PDB file of C-alpha atoms in Angstrom:
ATOM      1  CA  MET A   1     -65.035  35.984 130.316  1.00 31.00           C
ATOM      2  CA  LYS A   2     -66.670  34.732 127.192  1.00 39.00           C
ATOM      3  CA  LEU A   3     -68.370  31.877 129.036  1.00 41.00           C
ATOM      4  CA  GLU A   4     -69.939  34.238 131.475  1.00 42.00           C
ATOM      5  CA  LYS A   5     -71.235  36.418 128.730  1.00 40.00           C
ATOM      6  CA  VAL A   6     -72.818  33.513 127.003  1.00 42.00           C
ATOM      7  CA  THR A   7     -74.381  31.919 130.036  1.00 42.00           C
ATOM      8  CA  GLU A   8     -75.653  35.190 131.259  1.00 39.00           C
ATOM      9  CA  GLY A   9     -77.089  36.261 128.125  1.00 38.00           C
ATOM     10  CA  SER A  10     -78.938  32.999 127.652  1.00 38.00           C
ATOM     11  CA  ARG A  11     -79.947  32.622 131.207  1.00 39.00           C
ATOM     12  CA  THR A  12     -83.750  32.995 130.667  1.00 39.00           C
ATOM     13  CA  SER A  13     -84.031  30.748 127.624  1.00 51.00           C
ATOM     14  CA  ARG A  14     -81.285  28.251 127.585  1.00 68.00           C
ATOM     15  CA  ARG A  15     -80.241  27.408 131.242  1.00 84.00           C
ATOM     16  CA  TYR A  16     -82.082  25.150 133.534  1.00 89.00           C
ATOM     17  CA  GLU A  17     -80.995  26.864 136.646  1.00 89.00           C
ATOM     18  CA  ASP A  18     -80.336  23.430 138.216  1.00 93.00           C
ATOM     19  CA  ALA A  19     -77.169  22.387 140.221  1.00 94.00           C
ATOM     20  CA  CYS A  20     -77.454  18.888 138.803  1.00 95.00           C
ATOM     21  CA  ALA A  21     -74.383  18.215 136.613  1.00 95.00           C
ATOM     22  CA  ALA A  22     -76.652  16.460 133.936  1.00 93.00           C
ATOM     23  CA  ALA A  23     -78.761  19.673 133.852  1.00 94.00           C
ATOM     24  CA  HIS A  24     -75.600  21.602 133.348  1.00 94.00           C
ATOM     25  CA  ALA A  25     -74.522  19.237 130.539  1.00 94.00           C
ATOM     26  CA  LEU A  26     -77.769  20.178 128.878  1.00 93.00           C
ATOM     27  CA  ASP A  27     -76.929  23.819 129.314  1.00 93.00           C
ATOM     28  CA  LEU A  28     -73.833  23.236 127.407  1.00 94.00           C
ATOM     29  CA  VAL A  29     -74.898  20.850 124.603  1.00 95.00           C
ATOM     30  CA  GLY A  30     -78.683  20.708 124.813  1.00 93.00           C
ATOM     31  CA  GLU A  31     -79.267  23.004 121.882  1.00 94.00           C
ATOM     32  CA  ARG A  32     -80.621  21.270 118.652  1.00 94.00           C
ATOM     33  CA  TRP A  33     -77.670  20.019 116.568  1.00 97.00           C
ATOM     34  CA  ALA A  34     -74.959  20.603 119.142  1.00 97.00           C
ATOM     35  CA  LEU A  35     -74.337  16.920 119.961  1.00 97.00           C
ATOM     36  CA  LEU A  36     -74.305  16.107 116.246  1.00 97.00           C
ATOM     37  CA  VAL A  37     -71.657  18.782 115.514  1.00 98.00           C
ATOM     38  CA  MET A  38     -69.527  17.294 118.336  1.00 98.00           C
ATOM     39  CA  ARG A  39     -70.035  13.776 116.929  1.00 97.00           C
ATOM     40  CA  GLU A  40     -68.754  14.772 113.566  1.00 97.00           C
ATOM     41  CA  LEU A  41     -65.509  16.023 115.039  1.00 97.00           C
ATOM     42  CA  MET A  42     -64.810  12.844 117.080  1.00 96.00           C
ATOM     43  CA  LEU A  43     -62.320  11.534 114.446  1.00 95.00           C
ATOM     44  CA  GLY A  44     -60.427  14.774 113.970  1.00 94.00           C
ATOM     45  CA  PRO A  45     -60.889  18.385 112.706  1.00 95.00           C
ATOM     46  CA  LYS A  46     -63.178  19.332 109.884  1.00 96.00           C
ATOM     47  CA  ARG A  47     -63.807  22.375 107.842  1.00 95.00           C
ATOM     48  CA  PHE A  48     -67.191  24.273 107.946  1.00 97.00           C
ATOM     49  CA  SER A  49     -68.113  22.875 104.440  1.00 96.00           C
ATOM     50  CA  ASP A  50     -67.238  19.310 105.566  1.00 95.00           C
ATOM     51  CA  LEU A  51     -69.607  19.719 108.576  1.00 97.00           C
ATOM     52  CA  ARG A  52     -72.467  20.946 106.514  1.00 96.00           C
ATOM     53  CA  ALA A  53     -71.955  17.995 103.963  1.00 94.00           C
ATOM     54  CA  ASP A  54     -72.000  15.394 106.726  1.00 94.00           C
ATOM     55  CA  LEU A  55     -75.064  17.075 108.544  1.00 96.00           C
ATOM     56  CA  PRO A  56     -77.331  17.489 105.538  1.00 91.00           C
ATOM     57  CA  GLY A  57     -80.265  18.926 107.534  1.00 93.00           C
ATOM     58  CA  ILE A  58     -78.487  21.841 109.150  1.00 96.00           C
ATOM     59  CA  SER A  59     -78.485  25.318 107.782  1.00 97.00           C
ATOM     60  CA  ALA A  60     -75.341  27.429 107.439  1.00 97.00           C
ATOM     61  CA  ASN A  61     -76.793  29.961 109.979  1.00 97.00           C
ATOM     62  CA  VAL A  62     -77.538  27.309 112.615  1.00 97.00           C
ATOM     63  CA  LEU A  63     -74.101  25.558 112.175  1.00 98.00           C
ATOM     64  CA  THR A  64     -72.448  28.826 112.720  1.00 97.00           C
ATOM     65  CA  GLN A  65     -74.515  29.420 115.963  1.00 97.00           C
ATOM     66  CA  ARG A  66     -73.656  26.002 117.191  1.00 97.00           C
ATOM     67  CA  LEU A  67     -70.062  26.300 116.519  1.00 98.00           C
ATOM     68  CA  GLU A  68     -69.747  29.648 118.217  1.00 97.00           C
ATOM     69  CA  GLY A  69     -71.692  28.356 121.233  1.00 96.00           C
ATOM     70  CA  LEU A  70     -69.473  25.232 121.582  1.00 97.00           C
ATOM     71  CA  GLU A  71     -66.447  27.297 121.258  1.00 97.00           C
ATOM     72  CA  ALA A  72     -67.624  29.682 123.926  1.00 96.00           C
ATOM     73  CA  VAL A  73     -67.973  27.001 126.402  1.00 96.00           C
ATOM     74  CA  GLY A  74     -64.666  25.311 125.762  1.00 97.00           C
ATOM     75  CA  ILE A  75     -65.848  22.140 123.853  1.00 98.00           C
ATOM     76  CA  LEU A  76     -64.218  23.072 120.539  1.00 98.00           C
ATOM     77  CA  VAL A  77     -61.536  25.370 119.116  1.00 98.00           C
ATOM     78  CA  ARG A  78     -60.991  27.043 115.692  1.00 96.00           C
ATOM     79  CA  LEU A  79     -57.589  26.227 114.110  1.00 95.00           C
ATOM     80  CA  ARG A  80     -55.709  27.316 110.970  1.00 91.00           C
ATOM     81  CA  LEU A  81     -54.214  24.463 108.968  1.00 84.00           C
ATOM     82  CA  PRO A  82     -50.532  24.938 107.977  1.00 84.00           C
ATOM     83  CA  PRO A  83     -49.819  25.693 104.282  1.00 82.00           C
ATOM     84  CA  PRO A  84     -50.494  24.621 101.673  1.00 79.00           C
ATOM     85  CA  ALA A  85     -54.027  23.963 102.933  1.00 74.00           C
ATOM     86  CA  GLY A  86     -54.245  27.098 105.141  1.00 75.00           C
ATOM     87  CA  SER A  87     -57.970  26.586 105.663  1.00 88.00           C
ATOM     88  CA  GLN A  88     -59.848  27.067 108.906  1.00 94.00           C
ATOM     89  CA  VAL A  89     -61.070  23.895 110.779  1.00 97.00           C
ATOM     90  CA  TYR A  90     -62.756  23.117 113.842  1.00 98.00           C
ATOM     91  CA  ALA A  91     -61.579  20.546 116.429  1.00 98.00           C
ATOM     92  CA  LEU A  92     -62.698  19.246 119.776  1.00 98.00           C
ATOM     93  CA  THR A  93     -60.704  20.266 122.774  1.00 98.00           C
ATOM     94  CA  PRO A  94     -59.335  17.402 124.989  1.00 98.00           C
ATOM     95  CA  TRP A  95     -62.267  18.000 127.190  1.00 98.00           C
ATOM     96  CA  GLY A  96     -64.651  17.965 124.340  1.00 98.00           C
ATOM     97  CA  SER A  97     -63.293  14.509 123.129  1.00 97.00           C
ATOM     98  CA  GLU A  98     -63.995  13.141 126.597  1.00 97.00           C
ATOM     99  CA  SER A  99     -67.614  13.215 125.559  1.00 97.00           C
ATOM    100  CA  GLU A 100     -67.340   9.941 123.330  1.00 96.00           C
ATOM    101  CA  PRO A 101     -68.555   7.545 126.055  1.00 95.00           C
ATOM    102  CA  ILE A 102     -71.847   9.832 126.163  1.00 95.00           C
ATOM    103  CA  PHE A 103     -72.522   9.077 122.608  1.00 95.00           C
ATOM    104  CA  GLN A 104     -71.636   5.419 122.974  1.00 95.00           C
ATOM    105  CA  ALA A 105     -74.059   5.046 125.894  1.00 95.00           C
ATOM    106  CA  LEU A 106     -76.787   7.139 124.175  1.00 95.00           C
ATOM    107  CA  GLY A 107     -76.396   5.316 120.859  1.00 94.00           C
ATOM    108  CA  ARG A 108     -76.601   1.889 122.508  1.00 95.00           C
ATOM    109  CA  TRP A 109     -79.715   3.020 124.352  1.00 96.00           C
ATOM    110  CA  ALA A 110     -81.432   4.449 121.330  1.00 96.00           C
ATOM    111  CA  ALA A 111     -80.670   1.606 119.121  1.00 95.00           C
ATOM    112  CA  ARG A 112     -83.177  -0.306 121.193  1.00 96.00           C
ATOM    113  CA  SER A 113     -86.017   1.971 120.194  1.00 96.00           C
ATOM    114  CA  PRO A 114     -88.604   0.416 118.018  1.00 94.00           C
ATOM    115  CA  LEU A 115     -88.839   3.703 116.205  1.00 94.00           C
ATOM    116  CA  HIS A 116     -85.258   4.023 115.224  1.00 92.00           C
ATOM    117  CA  ASP A 117     -85.005   4.372 111.384  1.00 91.00           C
ATOM    118  CA  PRO A 118     -81.611   3.231 110.011  1.00 86.00           C
ATOM    119  CA  SER A 119     -82.428   4.190 106.470  1.00 85.00           C
ATOM    120  CA  LEU A 120     -81.994   7.958 107.460  1.00 87.00           C
ATOM    121  CA  PRO A 121     -78.713   9.762 106.250  1.00 86.00           C
ATOM    122  CA  PHE A 122     -75.649   8.314 108.132  1.00 90.00           C
ATOM    123  CA  SER A 123     -72.243   9.873 108.013  1.00 94.00           C
ATOM    124  CA  ALA A 124     -68.751   8.063 108.072  1.00 96.00           C
ATOM    125  CA  THR A 125     -68.111   9.347 111.558  1.00 96.00           C
ATOM    126  CA  SER A 126     -71.498   7.900 112.711  1.00 95.00           C
ATOM    127  CA  LEU A 127     -70.496   4.605 111.274  1.00 96.00           C
ATOM    128  CA  PHE A 128     -67.075   4.434 112.970  1.00 97.00           C
ATOM    129  CA  LEU A 129     -68.418   5.619 116.305  1.00 96.00           C
ATOM    130  CA  SER A 130     -71.111   2.946 116.062  1.00 96.00           C
ATOM    131  CA  LEU A 131     -68.240   0.278 115.501  1.00 97.00           C
ATOM    132  CA  ARG A 132     -66.490   1.409 118.545  1.00 95.00           C
ATOM    133  CA  THR A 133     -69.769   1.239 120.530  1.00 95.00           C
ATOM    134  CA  MET A 134     -71.196  -2.056 119.245  1.00 96.00           C
ATOM    135  CA  LEU A 135     -67.970  -4.239 119.057  1.00 97.00           C
ATOM    136  CA  ASP A 136     -68.560  -7.488 120.992  1.00 97.00           C
ATOM    137  CA  PRO A 137     -65.167  -8.232 122.678  1.00 97.00           C
ATOM    138  CA  ALA A 138     -66.073 -11.867 122.826  1.00 97.00           C
ATOM    139  CA  ARG A 139     -66.732 -12.232 119.112  1.00 97.00           C
ATOM    140  CA  ALA A 140     -63.535 -10.371 118.380  1.00 97.00           C
ATOM    141  CA  ALA A 141     -61.465 -12.386 120.714  1.00 96.00           C
ATOM    142  CA  GLY A 142     -58.254 -13.601 119.058  1.00 96.00           C
ATOM    143  CA  LEU A 143     -58.610 -11.446 115.908  1.00 97.00           C
ATOM    144  CA  SER A 144     -55.869  -9.008 114.983  1.00 97.00           C
ATOM    145  CA  ALA A 145     -56.409  -7.287 111.777  1.00 98.00           C
ATOM    146  CA  ARG A 146     -56.322  -3.956 109.945  1.00 98.00           C
ATOM    147  CA  ILE A 147     -59.609  -3.029 108.177  1.00 98.00           C
ATOM    148  CA  GLY A 148     -59.524  -0.156 105.595  1.00 98.00           C
ATOM    149  CA  PHE A 149     -62.487   1.879 104.494  1.00 98.00           C
ATOM    150  CA  ARG A 150     -62.763   4.088 101.367  1.00 98.00           C
ATOM    151  CA  ILE A 151     -65.803   6.349 101.772  1.00 97.00           C
ATOM    152  CA  GLY A 152     -65.978   8.963  99.083  1.00 93.00           C
ATOM    153  CA  ALA A 153     -62.661  10.866  99.005  1.00 92.00           C
ATOM    154  CA  GLU A 154     -61.847   9.926 102.658  1.00 95.00           C
ATOM    155  CA  THR A 155     -60.028   6.781 103.693  1.00 97.00           C
ATOM    156  CA  TYR A 156     -59.952   5.335 107.284  1.00 97.00           C
ATOM    157  CA  LEU A 157     -57.926   2.552 108.946  1.00 98.00           C
ATOM    158  CA  ALA A 158     -59.455   0.458 111.703  1.00 97.00           C
ATOM    159  CA  ARG A 159     -57.403  -1.786 113.883  1.00 98.00           C
ATOM    160  CA  VAL A 160     -58.900  -4.709 115.666  1.00 98.00           C
ATOM    161  CA  ALA A 161     -56.785  -6.326 118.444  1.00 97.00           C
ATOM    162  CA  ASP A 162     -57.411  -7.536 122.059  1.00 95.00           C
ATOM    163  CA  GLY A 163     -61.105  -7.457 121.709  1.00 95.00           C
ATOM    164  CA  ALA A 164     -61.151  -3.687 120.904  1.00 96.00           C
ATOM    165  CA  ILE A 165     -61.302  -1.411 117.797  1.00 97.00           C
ATOM    166  CA  THR A 166     -59.704   1.866 117.000  1.00 96.00           C
ATOM    167  CA  VAL A 167     -60.412   3.981 113.922  1.00 96.00           C
ATOM    168  CA  GLU A 168     -58.415   6.822 112.476  1.00 94.00           C
ATOM    169  CA  ARG A 169     -58.599   8.888 109.205  1.00 93.00           C
ATOM    170  CA  GLY A 170     -55.592   8.072 107.159  1.00 93.00           C
ATOM    171  CA  PRO A 171     -53.885   5.966 104.445  1.00 96.00           C
ATOM    172  CA  LEU A 172     -54.719   2.437 103.948  1.00 97.00           C
ATOM    173  CA  GLU A 173     -51.221   0.957 103.759  1.00 93.00           C
ATOM    174  CA  GLY A 174     -51.048  -2.438 105.457  1.00 94.00           C
ATOM    175  CA  ALA A 175     -54.721  -2.975 105.450  1.00 97.00           C
ATOM    176  CA  ASP A 176     -55.779  -6.676 105.267  1.00 97.00           C
ATOM    177  CA  LEU A 177     -58.967  -5.881 103.807  1.00 97.00           C
ATOM    178  CA  VAL A 178     -60.645  -2.668 102.378  1.00 98.00           C
ATOM    179  CA  PHE A 179     -64.303  -1.842 102.200  1.00 98.00           C
ATOM    180  CA  SER A 180     -65.266   0.712  99.576  1.00 98.00           C
ATOM    181  CA  GLY A 181     -68.746   2.322  99.435  1.00 97.00           C
ATOM    182  CA  PRO A 182     -71.031   4.956 101.068  1.00 96.00           C
ATOM    183  CA  ALA A 183     -71.391   4.659 104.817  1.00 96.00           C
ATOM    184  CA  PRO A 184     -75.052   3.494 104.773  1.00 95.00           C
ATOM    185  CA  VAL A 185     -74.087   0.554 102.428  1.00 96.00           C
ATOM    186  CA  ILE A 186     -71.287  -0.543 104.765  1.00 97.00           C
ATOM    187  CA  ALA A 187     -73.623  -0.250 107.656  1.00 96.00           C
ATOM    188  CA  ALA A 188     -76.162  -2.386 105.700  1.00 95.00           C
ATOM    189  CA  ALA A 189     -73.521  -5.148 105.546  1.00 96.00           C
ATOM    190  CA  ILE A 190     -72.675  -4.948 109.359  1.00 96.00           C
ATOM    191  CA  TYR A 191     -76.022  -4.248 110.923  1.00 94.00           C
ATOM    192  CA  GLY A 192     -78.733  -4.904 108.235  1.00 91.00           C
ATOM    193  CA  GLY A 193     -77.638  -8.513 107.554  1.00 88.00           C
ATOM    194  CA  GLN A 194     -77.261  -7.749 103.843  1.00 93.00           C
ATOM    195  CA  SER A 195     -74.934 -10.156 101.997  1.00 95.00           C
ATOM    196  CA  PHE A 196     -72.038  -8.880 100.086  1.00 96.00           C
ATOM    197  CA  GLU A 197     -73.716 -10.281  96.854  1.00 96.00           C
ATOM    198  CA  ALA A 198     -76.924  -8.343  97.494  1.00 96.00           C
ATOM    199  CA  LEU A 199     -74.800  -5.111  97.902  1.00 96.00           C
ATOM    200  CA  ALA A 200     -72.647  -5.612  94.736  1.00 94.00           C
ATOM    201  CA  GLY A 201     -72.252  -2.511  92.805  1.00 93.00           C
ATOM    202  CA  ALA A 202     -72.585  -0.319  95.808  1.00 97.00           C
ATOM    203  CA  LEU A 203     -69.969  -2.073  98.019  1.00 97.00           C
ATOM    204  CA  SER A 204     -66.662  -3.472  96.942  1.00 97.00           C
ATOM    205  CA  LEU A 205     -64.203  -5.525  98.834  1.00 97.00           C
ATOM    206  CA  GLU A 206     -60.301  -5.753  98.336  1.00 97.00           C
ATOM    207  CA  GLY A 207     -58.363  -8.402 100.286  1.00 96.00           C
ATOM    208  CA  ASP A 208     -59.327 -11.184 102.696  1.00 96.00           C
ATOM    209  CA  ARG A 209     -62.910 -12.252 101.924  1.00 96.00           C
ATOM    210  CA  ALA A 210     -62.974 -14.554 104.963  1.00 97.00           C
ATOM    211  CA  LEU A 211     -61.876 -11.760 107.177  1.00 98.00           C
ATOM    212  CA  ALA A 212     -64.766  -9.638 105.836  1.00 97.00           C
ATOM    213  CA  GLU A 213     -67.371 -12.284 106.427  1.00 97.00           C
ATOM    214  CA  ARG A 214     -66.084 -12.444 110.067  1.00 97.00           C
ATOM    215  CA  PHE A 215     -65.681  -8.720 110.505  1.00 98.00           C
ATOM    216  CA  VAL A 216     -69.384  -7.944 109.821  1.00 97.00           C
ATOM    217  CA  THR A 217     -70.478 -10.302 112.658  1.00 97.00           C
ATOM    218  CA  LEU A 218     -68.651  -8.523 115.379  1.00 98.00           C
ATOM    219  CA  PHE A 219     -71.200  -5.853 116.130  1.00 97.00           C
ATOM    220  CA  PRO A 220     -74.444  -7.296 117.188  1.00 96.00           C
ATOM    221  CA  LEU A 221     -77.213  -4.783 117.869  1.00 95.00           C
ATOM    222  CA  PRO A 222     -78.838  -4.828 121.344  1.00 95.00           C
ATOM    223  CA  PRO A 223     -82.393  -6.209 121.376  1.00 95.00           C
ATOM    224  CA  LYS A 224     -85.485  -3.744 120.852  1.00 95.00           C
ATOM    225  CA  ALA A 225     -87.147  -2.497 123.925  1.00 95.00           C
ATOM    226  CA  THR A 226     -90.731  -3.496 124.781  1.00 88.00           C
ATOM    227  CA  SER A 227     -93.532  -1.348 125.751  1.00 77.00           C
ATOM    228  CA  GLU A 228     -94.051  -3.098 129.055  1.00 75.00           C
ATOM    229  CA  ALA A 229     -94.073  -0.865 132.123  1.00 71.00           C
ATOM    230  CA  SER A 230     -91.182  -1.025 134.466  1.00 66.00           C
ATOM    231  CA  ALA A 231     -92.143  -1.345 138.104  1.00 61.00           C
ATOM    232  CA  PRO A 232     -90.692  -2.497 141.383  1.00 63.00           C
ATOM    233  CA  GLU A 233     -91.541  -6.174 142.065  1.00 62.00           C
ATOM    234  CA  ARG A 234     -94.705  -6.471 144.237  1.00 59.00           C
ATOM    235  CA  ARG A 235     -94.738  -8.917 146.912  1.00 63.00           C
ATOM    236  CA  ALA A 236     -97.722 -10.270 148.835  1.00 60.00           C
ATOM    237  CA  PRO A 237     -98.229  -8.798 152.278  1.00 62.00           C
ATOM    238  CA  PRO A 238     -97.238 -11.207 155.179  1.00 63.00           C
ATOM    239  CA  PRO A 239    -100.088 -13.256 156.559  1.00 60.00           C
TER     240      PRO A 239
END
């Protein structure tokens, strides 16, 4: 009933009235900030304040609207953490979590844009989704390791094995290597070609230095797109 109310009430301004499933996807998540709110929940539930901190350009009012809209269409839910925390958090539903491949495809495609500015704010969740997107299985072949990350007050543990990577928020016990620093600085080491020496003071390493040197090479960026027009191959007419 809530979905019907939302869709009927926004029919004139927010719906495309198009049976294409891609158009319906835009009906659901096409509002500004909606996809980025979903992105920030990909690694687990967050409080309203955490979402605002990780999306510095969003206002409290707009964030409230997006959370309510995404909840209304079944993409996320509100939960109450058990004591002693007891705070309200937002979490993706199982269907909402199925959207990760969309972020991966969109991110890989947009990384080819000559206009992409990697110096803009970059959250921890953005970093880890990018690692899951850009990992080159061939470069990671034969590697089995646990890589820890300490970003602000949060800790994350990545596992590289069988040419794939998983990342979860949680303790760093058993990590072979730990990166500590802001997400943009870690990204500079992985994607920007910055040496660990150049980032000293902003980025620290604990553990296997040789593993760190290899790890940052596992995520090659796709080549930038050109401005040449794409057109069907033209063939000369038969004589």
